[in-house]
PDB file of C-alpha atoms in Angstrom:
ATOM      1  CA  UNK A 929       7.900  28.207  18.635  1.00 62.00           C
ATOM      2  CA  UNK A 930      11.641  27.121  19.444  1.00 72.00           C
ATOM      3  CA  UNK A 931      10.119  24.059  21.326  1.00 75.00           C
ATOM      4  CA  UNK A 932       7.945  23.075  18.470  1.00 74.00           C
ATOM      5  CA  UNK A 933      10.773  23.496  16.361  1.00 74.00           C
ATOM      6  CA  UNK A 934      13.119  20.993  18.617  1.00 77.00           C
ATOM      7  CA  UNK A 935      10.540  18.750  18.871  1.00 75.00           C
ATOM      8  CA  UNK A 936      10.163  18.356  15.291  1.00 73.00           C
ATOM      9  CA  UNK A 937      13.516  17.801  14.536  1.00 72.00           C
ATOM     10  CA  UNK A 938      14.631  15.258  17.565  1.00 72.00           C
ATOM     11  CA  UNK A 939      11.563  13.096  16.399  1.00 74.00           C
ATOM     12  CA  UNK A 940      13.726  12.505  12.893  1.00 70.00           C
ATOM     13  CA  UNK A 941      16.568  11.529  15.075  1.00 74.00           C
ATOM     14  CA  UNK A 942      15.378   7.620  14.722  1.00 72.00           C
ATOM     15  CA  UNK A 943      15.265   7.872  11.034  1.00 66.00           C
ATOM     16  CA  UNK A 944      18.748   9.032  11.211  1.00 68.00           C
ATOM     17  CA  UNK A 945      19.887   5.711  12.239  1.00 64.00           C
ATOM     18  CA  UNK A 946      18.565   3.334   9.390  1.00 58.00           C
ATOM     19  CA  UNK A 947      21.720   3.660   7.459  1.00 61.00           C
ATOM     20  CA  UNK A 948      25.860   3.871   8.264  1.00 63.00           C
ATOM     21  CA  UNK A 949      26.066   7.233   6.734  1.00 61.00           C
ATOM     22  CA  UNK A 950      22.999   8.896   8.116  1.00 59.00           C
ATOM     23  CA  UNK A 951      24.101   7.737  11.465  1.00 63.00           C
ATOM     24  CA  UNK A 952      23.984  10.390  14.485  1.00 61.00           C
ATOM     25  CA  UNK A 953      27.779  10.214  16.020  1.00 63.00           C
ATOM     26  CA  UNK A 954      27.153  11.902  19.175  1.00 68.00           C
ATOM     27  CA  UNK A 955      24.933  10.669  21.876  1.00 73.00           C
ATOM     28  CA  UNK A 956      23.321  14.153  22.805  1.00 77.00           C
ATOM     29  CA  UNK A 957      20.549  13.921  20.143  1.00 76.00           C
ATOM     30  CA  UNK A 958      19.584  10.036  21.010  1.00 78.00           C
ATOM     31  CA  UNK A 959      19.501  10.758  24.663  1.00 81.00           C
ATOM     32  CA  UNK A 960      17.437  13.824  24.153  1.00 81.00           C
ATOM     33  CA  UNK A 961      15.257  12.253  21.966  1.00 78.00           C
ATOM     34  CA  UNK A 962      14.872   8.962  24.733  1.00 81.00           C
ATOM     35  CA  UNK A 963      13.547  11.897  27.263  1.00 82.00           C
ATOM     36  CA  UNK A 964      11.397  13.127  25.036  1.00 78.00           C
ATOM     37  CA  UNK A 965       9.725   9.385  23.853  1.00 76.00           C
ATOM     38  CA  UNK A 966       9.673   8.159  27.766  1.00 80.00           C
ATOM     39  CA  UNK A 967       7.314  11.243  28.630  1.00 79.00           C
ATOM     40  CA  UNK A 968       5.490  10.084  25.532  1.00 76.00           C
ATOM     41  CA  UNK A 969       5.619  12.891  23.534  1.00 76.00           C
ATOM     42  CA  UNK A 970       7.428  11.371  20.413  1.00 75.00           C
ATOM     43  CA  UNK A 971       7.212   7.977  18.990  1.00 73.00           C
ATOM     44  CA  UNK A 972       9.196   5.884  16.724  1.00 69.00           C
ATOM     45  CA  UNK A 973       6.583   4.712  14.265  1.00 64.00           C
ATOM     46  CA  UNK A 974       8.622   3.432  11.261  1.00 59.00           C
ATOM     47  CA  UNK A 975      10.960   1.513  13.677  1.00 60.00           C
ATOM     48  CA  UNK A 976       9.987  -1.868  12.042  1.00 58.00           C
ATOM     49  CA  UNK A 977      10.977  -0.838   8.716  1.00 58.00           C
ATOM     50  CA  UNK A 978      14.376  -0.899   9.329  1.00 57.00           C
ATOM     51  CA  UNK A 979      14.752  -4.723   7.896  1.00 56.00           C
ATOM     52  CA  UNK A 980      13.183  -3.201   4.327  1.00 53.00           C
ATOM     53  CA  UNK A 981      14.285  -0.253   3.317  1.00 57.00           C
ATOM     54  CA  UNK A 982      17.844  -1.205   2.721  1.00 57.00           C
ATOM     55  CA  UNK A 983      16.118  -3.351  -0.070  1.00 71.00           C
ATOM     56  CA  UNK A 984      12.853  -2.230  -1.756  1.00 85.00           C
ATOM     57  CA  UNK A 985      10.916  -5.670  -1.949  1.00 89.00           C
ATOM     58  CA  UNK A 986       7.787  -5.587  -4.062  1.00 92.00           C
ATOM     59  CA  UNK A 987       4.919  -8.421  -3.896  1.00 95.00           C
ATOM     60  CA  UNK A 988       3.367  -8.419  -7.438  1.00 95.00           C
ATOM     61  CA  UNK A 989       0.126 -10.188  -7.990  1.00 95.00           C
ATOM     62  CA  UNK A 990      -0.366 -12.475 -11.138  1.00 96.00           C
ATOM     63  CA  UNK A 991      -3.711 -13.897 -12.612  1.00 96.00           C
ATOM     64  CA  UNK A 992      -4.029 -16.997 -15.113  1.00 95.00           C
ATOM     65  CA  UNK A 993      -6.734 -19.036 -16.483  1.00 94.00           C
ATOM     66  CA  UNK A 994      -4.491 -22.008 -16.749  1.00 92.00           C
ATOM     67  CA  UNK A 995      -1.679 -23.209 -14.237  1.00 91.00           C
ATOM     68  CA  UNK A 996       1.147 -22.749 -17.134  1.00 91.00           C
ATOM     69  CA  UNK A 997       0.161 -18.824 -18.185  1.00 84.00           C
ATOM     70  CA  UNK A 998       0.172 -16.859 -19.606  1.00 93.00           C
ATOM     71  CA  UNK A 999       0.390 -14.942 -16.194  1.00 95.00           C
ATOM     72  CA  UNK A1000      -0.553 -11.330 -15.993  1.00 95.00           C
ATOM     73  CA  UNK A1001      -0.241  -8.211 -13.808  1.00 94.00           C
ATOM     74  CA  UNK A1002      -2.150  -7.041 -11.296  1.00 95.00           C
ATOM     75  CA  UNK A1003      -1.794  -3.220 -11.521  1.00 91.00           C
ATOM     76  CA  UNK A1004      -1.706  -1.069  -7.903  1.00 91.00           C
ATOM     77  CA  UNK A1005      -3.260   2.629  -7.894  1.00 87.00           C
ATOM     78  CA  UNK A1006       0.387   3.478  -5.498  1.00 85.00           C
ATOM     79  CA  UNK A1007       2.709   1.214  -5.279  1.00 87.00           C
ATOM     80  CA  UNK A1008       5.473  -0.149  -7.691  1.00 85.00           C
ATOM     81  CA  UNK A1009       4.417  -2.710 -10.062  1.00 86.00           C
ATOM     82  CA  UNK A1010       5.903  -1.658 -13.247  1.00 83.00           C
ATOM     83  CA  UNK A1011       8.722  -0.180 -14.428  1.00 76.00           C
ATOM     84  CA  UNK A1012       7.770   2.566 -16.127  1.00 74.00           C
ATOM     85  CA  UNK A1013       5.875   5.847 -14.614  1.00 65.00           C
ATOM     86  CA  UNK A1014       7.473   7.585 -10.897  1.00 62.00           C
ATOM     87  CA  UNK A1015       5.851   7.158  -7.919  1.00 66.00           C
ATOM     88  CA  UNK A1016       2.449   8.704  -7.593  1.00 69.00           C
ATOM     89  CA  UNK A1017       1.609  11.666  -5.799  1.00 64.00           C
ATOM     90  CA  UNK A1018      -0.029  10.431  -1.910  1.00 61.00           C
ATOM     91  CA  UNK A1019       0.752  13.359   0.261  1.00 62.00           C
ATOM     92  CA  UNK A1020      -1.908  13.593   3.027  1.00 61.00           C
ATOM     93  CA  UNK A1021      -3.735  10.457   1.638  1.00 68.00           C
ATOM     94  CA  UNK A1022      -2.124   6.932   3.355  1.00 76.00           C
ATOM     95  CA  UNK A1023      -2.876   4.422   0.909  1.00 83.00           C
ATOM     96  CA  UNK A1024      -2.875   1.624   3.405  1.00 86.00           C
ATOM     97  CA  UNK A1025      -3.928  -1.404   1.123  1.00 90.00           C
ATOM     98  CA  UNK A1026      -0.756  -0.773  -0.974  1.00 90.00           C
ATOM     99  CA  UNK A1027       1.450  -0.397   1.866  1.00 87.00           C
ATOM    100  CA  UNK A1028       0.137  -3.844   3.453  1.00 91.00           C
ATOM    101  CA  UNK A1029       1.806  -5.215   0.336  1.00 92.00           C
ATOM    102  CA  UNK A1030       5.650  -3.368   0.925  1.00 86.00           C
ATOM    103  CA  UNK A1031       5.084  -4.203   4.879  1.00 84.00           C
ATOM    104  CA  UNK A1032       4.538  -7.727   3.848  1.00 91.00           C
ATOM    105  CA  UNK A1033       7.292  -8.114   1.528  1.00 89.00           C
ATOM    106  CA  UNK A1034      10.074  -9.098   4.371  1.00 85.00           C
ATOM    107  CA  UNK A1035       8.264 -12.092   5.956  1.00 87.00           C
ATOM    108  CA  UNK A1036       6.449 -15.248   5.052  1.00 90.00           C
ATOM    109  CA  UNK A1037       2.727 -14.936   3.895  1.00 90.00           C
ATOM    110  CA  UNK A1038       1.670 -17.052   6.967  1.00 88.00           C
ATOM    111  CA  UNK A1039       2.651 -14.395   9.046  1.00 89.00           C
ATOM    112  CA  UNK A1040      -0.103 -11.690   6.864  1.00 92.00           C
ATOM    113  CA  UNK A1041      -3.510 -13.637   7.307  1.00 90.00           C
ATOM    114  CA  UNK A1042      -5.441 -10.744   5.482  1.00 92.00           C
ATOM    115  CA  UNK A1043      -3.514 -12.426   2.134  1.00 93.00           C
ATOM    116  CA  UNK A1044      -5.702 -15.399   1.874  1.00 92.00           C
ATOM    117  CA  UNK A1045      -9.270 -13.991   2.187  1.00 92.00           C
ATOM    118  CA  UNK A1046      -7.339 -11.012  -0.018  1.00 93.00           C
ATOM    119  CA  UNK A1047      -7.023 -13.687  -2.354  1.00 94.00           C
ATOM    120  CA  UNK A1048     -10.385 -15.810  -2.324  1.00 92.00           C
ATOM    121  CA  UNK A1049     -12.041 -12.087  -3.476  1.00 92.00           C
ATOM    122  CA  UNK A1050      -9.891 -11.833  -5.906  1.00 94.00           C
ATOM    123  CA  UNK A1051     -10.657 -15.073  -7.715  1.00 94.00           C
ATOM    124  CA  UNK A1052     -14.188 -13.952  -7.500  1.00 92.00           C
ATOM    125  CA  UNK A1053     -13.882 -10.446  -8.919  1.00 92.00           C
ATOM    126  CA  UNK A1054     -15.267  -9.025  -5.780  1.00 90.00           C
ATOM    127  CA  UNK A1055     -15.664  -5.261  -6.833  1.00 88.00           C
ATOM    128  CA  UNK A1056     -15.038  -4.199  -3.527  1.00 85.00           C
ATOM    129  CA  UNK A1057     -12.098  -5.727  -3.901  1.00 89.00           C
ATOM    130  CA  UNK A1058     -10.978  -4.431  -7.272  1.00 90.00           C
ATOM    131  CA  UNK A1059     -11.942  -1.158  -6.734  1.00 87.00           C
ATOM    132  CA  UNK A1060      -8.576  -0.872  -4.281  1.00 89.00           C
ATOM    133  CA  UNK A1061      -6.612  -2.236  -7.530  1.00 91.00           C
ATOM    134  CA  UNK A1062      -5.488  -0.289 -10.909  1.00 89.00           C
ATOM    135  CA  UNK A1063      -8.802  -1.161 -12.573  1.00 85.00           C
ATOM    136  CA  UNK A1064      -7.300  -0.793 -15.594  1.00 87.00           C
ATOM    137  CA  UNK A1065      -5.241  -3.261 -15.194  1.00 90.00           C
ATOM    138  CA  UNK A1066      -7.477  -6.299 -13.419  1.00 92.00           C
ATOM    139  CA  UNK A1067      -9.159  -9.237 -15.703  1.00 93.00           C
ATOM    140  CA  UNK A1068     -12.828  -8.454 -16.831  1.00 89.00           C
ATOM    141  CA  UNK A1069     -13.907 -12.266 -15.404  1.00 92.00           C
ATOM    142  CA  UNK A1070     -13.009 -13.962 -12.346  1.00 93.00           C
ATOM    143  CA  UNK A1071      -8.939 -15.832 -13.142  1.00 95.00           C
ATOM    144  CA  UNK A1072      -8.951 -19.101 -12.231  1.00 95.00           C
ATOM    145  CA  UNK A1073      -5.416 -19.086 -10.548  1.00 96.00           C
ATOM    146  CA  UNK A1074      -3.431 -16.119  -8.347  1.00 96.00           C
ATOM    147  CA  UNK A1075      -0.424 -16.209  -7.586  1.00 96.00           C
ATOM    148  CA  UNK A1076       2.302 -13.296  -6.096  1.00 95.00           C
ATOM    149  CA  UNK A1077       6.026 -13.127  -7.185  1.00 95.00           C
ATOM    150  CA  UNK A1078       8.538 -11.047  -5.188  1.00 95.00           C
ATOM    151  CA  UNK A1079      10.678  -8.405  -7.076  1.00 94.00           C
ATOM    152  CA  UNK A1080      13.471  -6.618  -6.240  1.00 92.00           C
ATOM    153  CA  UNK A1081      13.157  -2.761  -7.195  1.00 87.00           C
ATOM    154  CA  UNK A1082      15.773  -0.102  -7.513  1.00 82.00           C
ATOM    155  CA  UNK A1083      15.867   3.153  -9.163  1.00 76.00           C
ATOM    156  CA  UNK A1084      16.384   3.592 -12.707  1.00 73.00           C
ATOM    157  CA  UNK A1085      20.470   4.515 -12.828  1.00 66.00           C
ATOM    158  CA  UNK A1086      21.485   8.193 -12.867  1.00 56.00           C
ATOM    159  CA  UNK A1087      17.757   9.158 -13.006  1.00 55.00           C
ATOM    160  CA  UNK A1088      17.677   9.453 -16.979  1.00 57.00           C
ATOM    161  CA  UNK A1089      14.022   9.559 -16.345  1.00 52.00           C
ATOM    162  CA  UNK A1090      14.221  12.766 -14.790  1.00 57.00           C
ATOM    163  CA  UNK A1091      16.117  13.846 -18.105  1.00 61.00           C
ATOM    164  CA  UNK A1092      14.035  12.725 -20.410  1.00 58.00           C
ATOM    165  CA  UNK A1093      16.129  10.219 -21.746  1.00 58.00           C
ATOM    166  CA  UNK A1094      14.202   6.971 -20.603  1.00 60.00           C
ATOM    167  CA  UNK A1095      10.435   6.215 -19.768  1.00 66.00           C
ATOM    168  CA  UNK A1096      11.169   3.389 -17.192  1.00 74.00           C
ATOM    169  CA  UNK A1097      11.734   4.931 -13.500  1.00 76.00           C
ATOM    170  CA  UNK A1098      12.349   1.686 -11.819  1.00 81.00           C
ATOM    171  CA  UNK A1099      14.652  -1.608 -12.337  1.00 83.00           C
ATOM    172  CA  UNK A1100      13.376  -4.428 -11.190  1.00 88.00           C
ATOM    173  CA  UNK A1101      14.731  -8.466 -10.879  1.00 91.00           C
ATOM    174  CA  UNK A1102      12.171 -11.348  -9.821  1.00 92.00           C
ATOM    175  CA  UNK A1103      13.606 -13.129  -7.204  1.00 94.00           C
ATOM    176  CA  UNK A1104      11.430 -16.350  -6.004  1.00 94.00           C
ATOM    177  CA  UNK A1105       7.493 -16.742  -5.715  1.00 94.00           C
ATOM    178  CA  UNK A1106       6.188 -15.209  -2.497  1.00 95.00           C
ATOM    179  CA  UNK A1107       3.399 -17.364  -2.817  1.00 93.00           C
ATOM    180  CA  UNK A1108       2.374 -20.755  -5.443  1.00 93.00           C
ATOM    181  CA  UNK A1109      -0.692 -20.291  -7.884  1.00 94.00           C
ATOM    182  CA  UNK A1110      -4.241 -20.790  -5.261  1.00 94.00           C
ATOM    183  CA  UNK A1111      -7.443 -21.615  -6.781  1.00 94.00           C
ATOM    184  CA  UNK A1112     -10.990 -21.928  -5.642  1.00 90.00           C
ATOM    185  CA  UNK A1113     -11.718 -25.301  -6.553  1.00 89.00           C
ATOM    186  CA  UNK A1114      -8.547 -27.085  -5.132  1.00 86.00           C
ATOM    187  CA  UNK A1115     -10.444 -26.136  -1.094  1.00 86.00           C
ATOM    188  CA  UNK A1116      -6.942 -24.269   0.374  1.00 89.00           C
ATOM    189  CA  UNK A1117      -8.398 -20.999   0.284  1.00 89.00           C
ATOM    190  CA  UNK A1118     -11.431 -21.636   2.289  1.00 88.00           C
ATOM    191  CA  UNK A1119      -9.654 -24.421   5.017  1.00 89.00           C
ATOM    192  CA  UNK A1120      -7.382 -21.686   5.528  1.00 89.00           C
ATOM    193  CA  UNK A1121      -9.448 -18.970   6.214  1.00 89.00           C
ATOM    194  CA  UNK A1122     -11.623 -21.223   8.529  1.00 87.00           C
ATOM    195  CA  UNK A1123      -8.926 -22.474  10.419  1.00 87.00           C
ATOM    196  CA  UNK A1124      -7.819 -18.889  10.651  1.00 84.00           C
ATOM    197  CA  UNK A1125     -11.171 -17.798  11.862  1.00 83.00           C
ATOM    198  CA  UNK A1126     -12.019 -15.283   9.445  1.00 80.00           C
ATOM    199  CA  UNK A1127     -15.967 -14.674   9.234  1.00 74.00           C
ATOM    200  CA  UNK A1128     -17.824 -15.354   5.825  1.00 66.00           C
ATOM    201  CA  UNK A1129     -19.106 -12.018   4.469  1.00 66.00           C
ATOM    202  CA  UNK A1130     -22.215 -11.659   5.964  1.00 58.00           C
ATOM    203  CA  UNK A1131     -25.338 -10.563   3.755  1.00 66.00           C
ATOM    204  CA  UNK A1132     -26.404  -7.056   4.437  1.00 67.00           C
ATOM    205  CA  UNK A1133     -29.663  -6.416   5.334  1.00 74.00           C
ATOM    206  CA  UNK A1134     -32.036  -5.144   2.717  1.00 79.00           C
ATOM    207  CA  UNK A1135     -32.496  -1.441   3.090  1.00 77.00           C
ATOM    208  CA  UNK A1136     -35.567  -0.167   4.652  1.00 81.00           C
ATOM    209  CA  UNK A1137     -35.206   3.744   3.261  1.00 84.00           C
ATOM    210  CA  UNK A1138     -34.410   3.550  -0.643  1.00 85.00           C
ATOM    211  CA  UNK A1139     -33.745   7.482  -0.702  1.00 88.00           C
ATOM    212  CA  UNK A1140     -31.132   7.276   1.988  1.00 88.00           C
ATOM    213  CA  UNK A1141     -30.076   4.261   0.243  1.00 85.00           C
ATOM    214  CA  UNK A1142     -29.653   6.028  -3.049  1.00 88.00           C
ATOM    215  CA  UNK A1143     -28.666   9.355  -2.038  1.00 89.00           C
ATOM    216  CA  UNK A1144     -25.587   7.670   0.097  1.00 86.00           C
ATOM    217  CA  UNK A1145     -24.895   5.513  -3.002  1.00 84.00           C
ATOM    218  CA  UNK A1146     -24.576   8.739  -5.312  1.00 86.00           C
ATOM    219  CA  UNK A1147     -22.181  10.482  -2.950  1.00 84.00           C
ATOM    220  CA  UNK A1148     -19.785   7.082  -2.087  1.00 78.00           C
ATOM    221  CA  UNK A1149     -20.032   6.824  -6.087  1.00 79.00           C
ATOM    222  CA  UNK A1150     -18.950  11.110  -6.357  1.00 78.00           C
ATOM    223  CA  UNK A1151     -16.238  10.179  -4.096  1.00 71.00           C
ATOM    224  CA  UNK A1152     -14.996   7.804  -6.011  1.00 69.00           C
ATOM    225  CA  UNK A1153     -14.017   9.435  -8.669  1.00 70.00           C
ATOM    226  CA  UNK A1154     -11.320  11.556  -7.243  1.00 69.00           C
ATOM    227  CA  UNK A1155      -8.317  10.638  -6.671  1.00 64.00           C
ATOM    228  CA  UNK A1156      -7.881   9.921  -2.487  1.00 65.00           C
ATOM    229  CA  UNK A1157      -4.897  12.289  -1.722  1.00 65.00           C
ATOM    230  CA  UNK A1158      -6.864  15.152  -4.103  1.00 70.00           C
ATOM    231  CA  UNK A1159      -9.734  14.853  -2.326  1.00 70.00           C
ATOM    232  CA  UNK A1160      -8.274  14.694   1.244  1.00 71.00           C
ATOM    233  CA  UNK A1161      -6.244  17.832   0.036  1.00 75.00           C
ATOM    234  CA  UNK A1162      -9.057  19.703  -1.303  1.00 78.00           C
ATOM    235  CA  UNK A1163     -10.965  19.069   1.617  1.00 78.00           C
ATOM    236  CA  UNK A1164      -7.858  20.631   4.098  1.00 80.00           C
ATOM    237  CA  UNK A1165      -7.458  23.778   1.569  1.00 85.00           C
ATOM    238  CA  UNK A1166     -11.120  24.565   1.757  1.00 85.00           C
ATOM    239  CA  UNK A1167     -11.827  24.323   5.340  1.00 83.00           C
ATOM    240  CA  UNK A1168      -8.707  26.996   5.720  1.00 84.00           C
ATOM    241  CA  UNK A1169     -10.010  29.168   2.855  1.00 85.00           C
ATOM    242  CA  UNK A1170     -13.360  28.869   5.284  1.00 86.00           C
ATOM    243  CA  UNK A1171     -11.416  29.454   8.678  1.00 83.00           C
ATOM    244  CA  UNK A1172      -9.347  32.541   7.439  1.00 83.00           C
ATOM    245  CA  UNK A1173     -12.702  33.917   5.507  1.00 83.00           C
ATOM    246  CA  UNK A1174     -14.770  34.270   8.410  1.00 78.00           C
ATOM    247  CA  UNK A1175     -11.705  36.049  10.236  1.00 68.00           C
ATOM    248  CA  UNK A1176     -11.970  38.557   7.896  1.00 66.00           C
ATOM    249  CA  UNK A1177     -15.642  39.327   8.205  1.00 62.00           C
TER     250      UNK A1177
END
């Protein structure tokens, strides 16, 4: 148990370092820690974040059916996007689509090839696609223009939302386009994605057992309904009600 326990907390000794005050002064805990990563038994996932977290950069996506607007919001399930409402609940659900979006928010779009094919779906209304977006909050047609502003976010000051005394949890300042307004017809989109070497979709095959068909359709569609870190957390609660049950019988 006491080597668990030191374990755990020399693995946080990285995350210690991402700011001046946090900073570990002695060189005990970093050395330990260095033993313990060169046998490989902690790693320092997270390293990379370093450059953002000083600064919580935000990629918003905008749709328009004309090049001068109006523009509107794309709304994201996790992720900020507006101002009001905290940060929803995730817990043992990683929502990795919206995090794509905060991981890509320090570098060029160039550098984040999954943005362009991101955006050809989108200018399709690919329900695949939108399902992974607020879909209360994504245009009922296919927009004929995307485009993604960067924002600056920052709490809301002295956390009046927490008192009740304002309904916006974040601040947030645009600062630049991340990337200009792409549309179908002008050909970037697909030259892009070719010279990248992204497949086409391919067609799926017409399905031979219509039950098996239907009955995984009705259970993808159940699924769907709940909200991923509920379900993933329901799931781990009853397999442990399960495990401890059968202990006791």
């Amino acid at each position: 148990m006491l080597a668990a326990f030191a374990i755990l907390f020399l693995s946080i000794v990285p995350h210690f370092q991402l700011t001046e005050s946090t900073a570990v002064s002695t060189s005990i805990l970093p050395k330990a820690y260095q033993g313990l990563h060169n046998l490989f038994v902690v790693i320092q996932y997270g390293q990379h974040l370093n450059k953002i977290r000083p600064k919580r950069l935000e990629i918003i996506l905008e749709y328009a059916d004309d090049i001068t607007g109006p523009w509107h919001e794309y709304g994201f399930q996790y992720k900020p996007w507006i101002q009001e409402g905290s940060m929803p609940y995730a817990w043992v659900y990683f929502p990795r689509f919206d995090f794509k979006f905060y991981d890509a928010s320090n570098s060029k779009p160039y550098n984040h090839k999954w943005l362009y094919p991101l955006v050809q779906r989108l200018l399709q209304n690919e329900p695949a696609m939108v399902k992974l977006l607020d879909e209360d909050h994504v245009p009922s047609k296919p927009p004929k223009y995307i485009r993604a502003s960067l924002y600056h976010f920052s709490y809301n000051d002295h956390f009046s939302w927490f008192e009740g005394n304002s309904t916006t949890f974040w601040t947030r300042e645009r600062l630049n386009d991340y990337f200009p307004a792409y549309a179908l017809q002008d050909g970037f989109l697909e030259t892009k994605i070719k010279d990248i070497g992204i497949p086409p979709i391919a067609t799926p095959p017409e399905a031979t057992n219509l039950t098996l068909k239907w009955l995984v359709d009705a259970i993808r569609n159940f699924l769907g309904i709940f909200e991923g870190s509920l379900l993933v957390s329901g799931v781990l609660t009853a397999a442990v009600v399960m495990i401890i049950t059968q202990k006791h019988t």
